[in-house]
Amino acid sequence: MVDVKKYINILPVVKKIKSKYGLSVGDDFVYFIDSTALRLWFKDKKIIPQVDNDISKYLEGNIELTKIDNKYYGDLIYMLKPSNVFFPDFFNTKKNKGMHGYNNTIHEQKGLCVIMGSKTDETYKEIPLHEVKHIVLDLLK
């Protein structure tokens, strides 16, 4: 868990983009404000570079450089740096004091998995999260 130090209200920027480009939510674009990420999808893909420029300027210094090529998750995706959160967002009514969901390479995002039983005799100092699935599946054989 990471202590929250900065709350970023992205709603005024979304409203400004709506007005500036004459967009209608639901018809021209949709957006989702997660605690640590902003995702936007656009009907007209030609507008994406201009909107990206507007949002990037507003969030300068607060976002991780993240490349997600699958447009299913958003035409534009902004991941906040640790200690920053979007508030308000689509989940919370109160400001969080701690948050997860950041880049999984930072220490505060690491987890712990304890598996006990007769089939367990190995200890792992540190493994990627996706490797836990294979260990559990092997134990279930």
Short mmCIF file of C-alpha atoms in Angstrom, two decimals:
data_model
loop_
_atom_site.label_atom_id
_atom_site.label_comp_id
_atom_site.label_asym_id
_atom_site.label_seq_id
_atom_site.Cartn_x
_atom_site.Cartn_y
_atom_site.Cartn_z
CA MET A 1 0.00 0.00 0.00
CA VAL A 2 1.29 3.45 -0.92
CA ASP A 3 0.51 6.57 1.14
CA VAL A 4 -1.49 9.10 -0.88
CA LYS A 5 0.13 12.53 -1.03
CA LYS A 6 -1.65 14.18 -3.97
CA TYR A 7 -5.28 14.19 -5.12
CA ILE A 8 -5.87 15.14 -8.76
CA ASN A 9 -9.31 16.26 -9.94
CA ILE A 10 -9.42 15.37 -13.64
CA LEU A 11 -13.13 16.18 -14.11
CA PRO A 12 -12.56 19.86 -15.06
CA VAL A 13 -10.14 18.70 -17.78
CA VAL A 14 -12.65 16.18 -19.15
CA LYS A 15 -15.34 18.91 -19.19
CA LYS A 16 -12.95 21.30 -20.95
CA ILE A 17 -12.14 18.68 -23.60
CA LYS A 18 -15.86 18.05 -24.09
CA SER A 19 -16.44 21.75 -24.67
CA LYS A 20 -13.28 22.48 -26.68
CA TYR A 21 -13.91 19.69 -29.21
CA GLY A 22 -17.73 19.70 -29.10
CA LEU A 23 -17.90 16.13 -27.81
CA SER A 24 -20.81 14.35 -26.20
CA VAL A 25 -20.20 11.70 -23.54
CA GLY A 26 -21.66 8.41 -24.70
CA ASP A 27 -21.91 9.44 -28.35
CA ASP A 28 -18.44 10.79 -29.18
CA PHE A 29 -16.39 9.41 -26.32
CA VAL A 30 -16.54 7.59 -23.01
CA TYR A 31 -14.16 7.79 -20.09
CA PHE A 32 -13.47 5.99 -16.86
CA ILE A 33 -11.73 7.53 -13.87
CA ASP A 34 -10.10 4.83 -11.78
CA SER A 35 -8.22 5.76 -8.62
CA THR A 36 -4.85 5.44 -10.33
CA ALA A 37 -5.77 5.54 -14.03
CA LEU A 38 -7.78 7.54 -16.54
CA ARG A 39 -9.05 5.74 -19.64
CA LEU A 40 -10.74 7.31 -22.66
CA TRP A 41 -12.27 5.80 -25.81
CA PHE A 42 -13.16 7.92 -28.87
CA LYS A 43 -15.50 7.38 -31.80
CA ASP A 44 -13.41 9.71 -34.01
CA LYS A 45 -9.83 8.46 -33.67
CA LYS A 46 -8.43 11.57 -35.42
CA ILE A 47 -9.04 13.67 -32.31
CA ILE A 48 -6.89 11.46 -30.06
CA PRO A 49 -3.53 13.29 -30.54
CA GLN A 50 -5.02 16.69 -29.61
CA VAL A 51 -6.81 15.31 -26.54
CA ASP A 52 -3.67 13.43 -25.52
CA ASN A 53 -1.72 16.68 -25.70
CA ASP A 54 -4.28 18.52 -23.52
CA ILE A 55 -4.43 15.82 -20.84
CA SER A 56 -0.66 15.19 -20.85
CA LYS A 57 0.00 18.89 -20.23
CA TYR A 58 -2.39 18.92 -17.27
CA LEU A 59 -0.93 15.74 -15.77
CA GLU A 60 2.71 16.56 -16.54
CA GLY A 61 5.02 15.17 -13.86
CA ASN A 62 2.27 13.02 -12.34
CA ILE A 63 1.99 10.16 -14.83
CA GLU A 64 3.98 7.02 -15.61
CA LEU A 65 5.04 6.47 -19.20
CA THR A 66 2.95 3.41 -19.95
CA LYS A 67 2.39 1.75 -23.29
CA ILE A 68 -0.70 -0.47 -23.57
CA ASP A 69 -1.28 -1.45 -27.18
CA ASN A 70 -4.65 -3.15 -26.64
CA LYS A 71 -7.29 -0.47 -27.38
CA TYR A 72 -9.85 -2.56 -25.48
CA TYR A 73 -8.48 -0.89 -22.35
CA GLY A 74 -8.66 2.63 -23.82
CA ASP A 75 -7.56 4.74 -26.76
CA LEU A 76 -5.77 6.90 -24.19
CA ILE A 77 -4.64 5.56 -20.81
CA TYR A 78 -2.90 7.61 -18.12
CA MET A 79 -1.40 5.78 -15.14
CA LEU A 80 -0.52 7.95 -12.17
CA LYS A 81 2.81 7.81 -10.39
CA PRO A 82 2.79 6.31 -6.89
CA SER A 83 1.34 8.56 -4.16
CA ASN A 84 -1.01 10.29 -6.65
CA VAL A 85 -4.70 9.44 -7.05
CA PHE A 86 -7.58 10.76 -9.07
CA PHE A 87 -10.28 12.15 -6.82
CA PRO A 88 -13.11 12.21 -7.40
CA ASP A 89 -13.10 8.89 -9.23
CA PHE A 90 -15.76 6.33 -10.18
CA PHE A 91 -15.21 4.21 -7.04
CA ASN A 92 -14.72 6.37 -3.97
CA THR A 93 -16.84 8.93 -2.14
CA LYS A 94 -14.10 9.71 0.38
CA LYS A 95 -10.41 10.44 -0.15
CA ASN A 96 -8.25 7.37 0.37
CA LYS A 97 -5.17 7.67 2.56
CA GLY A 98 -3.47 4.68 0.94
CA MET A 99 -3.71 3.17 -2.53
CA HIS A 100 -2.60 0.18 -4.58
CA GLY A 101 -2.73 -0.33 -8.34
CA TYR A 102 0.49 1.41 -9.30
CA ASN A 103 3.47 0.07 -11.23
CA ASN A 104 4.16 -3.35 -9.71
CA THR A 105 7.93 -2.83 -9.66
CA ILE A 106 7.87 -0.57 -6.59
CA HIS A 107 8.41 -2.08 -3.14
CA GLU A 108 5.07 -0.91 -1.72
CA GLN A 109 3.19 -2.89 -4.38
CA LYS A 110 4.75 -6.22 -3.53
CA GLY A 111 2.57 -8.80 -1.83
CA LEU A 112 2.90 -11.89 0.29
CA CYS A 113 1.63 -15.38 -0.40
CA VAL A 114 1.68 -18.04 2.30
CA ILE A 115 0.74 -21.59 1.32
CA MET A 116 0.79 -24.27 4.00
CA GLY A 117 0.27 -27.98 3.68
CA SER A 118 1.95 -31.34 3.27
CA LYS A 119 2.85 -30.67 -0.39
CA THR A 120 4.65 -27.42 0.33
CA ASP A 121 8.35 -27.51 1.03
CA GLU A 122 9.74 -24.69 -1.07
CA THR A 123 10.39 -21.10 -0.14
CA TYR A 124 10.61 -18.32 -2.69
CA LYS A 125 12.28 -15.06 -1.78
CA GLU A 126 10.59 -13.11 -4.55
CA ILE A 127 8.70 -14.09 -7.69
CA PRO A 128 6.51 -12.23 -10.19
CA LEU A 129 2.82 -12.31 -9.27
CA HIS A 130 1.82 -14.31 -12.34
CA GLU A 131 4.12 -17.16 -11.21
CA VAL A 132 1.98 -17.75 -8.09
CA LYS A 133 -0.75 -19.24 -10.31
CA HIS A 134 1.61 -21.98 -11.54
CA ILE A 135 2.69 -22.86 -8.01
CA VAL A 136 -0.92 -23.14 -6.82
CA LEU A 137 -1.93 -25.21 -9.85
CA ASP A 138 1.00 -27.59 -9.27
CA LEU A 139 -0.06 -28.02 -5.63
CA LEU A 140 -3.60 -28.90 -6.70
CA LYS A 141 -2.43 -31.83 -8.88
#
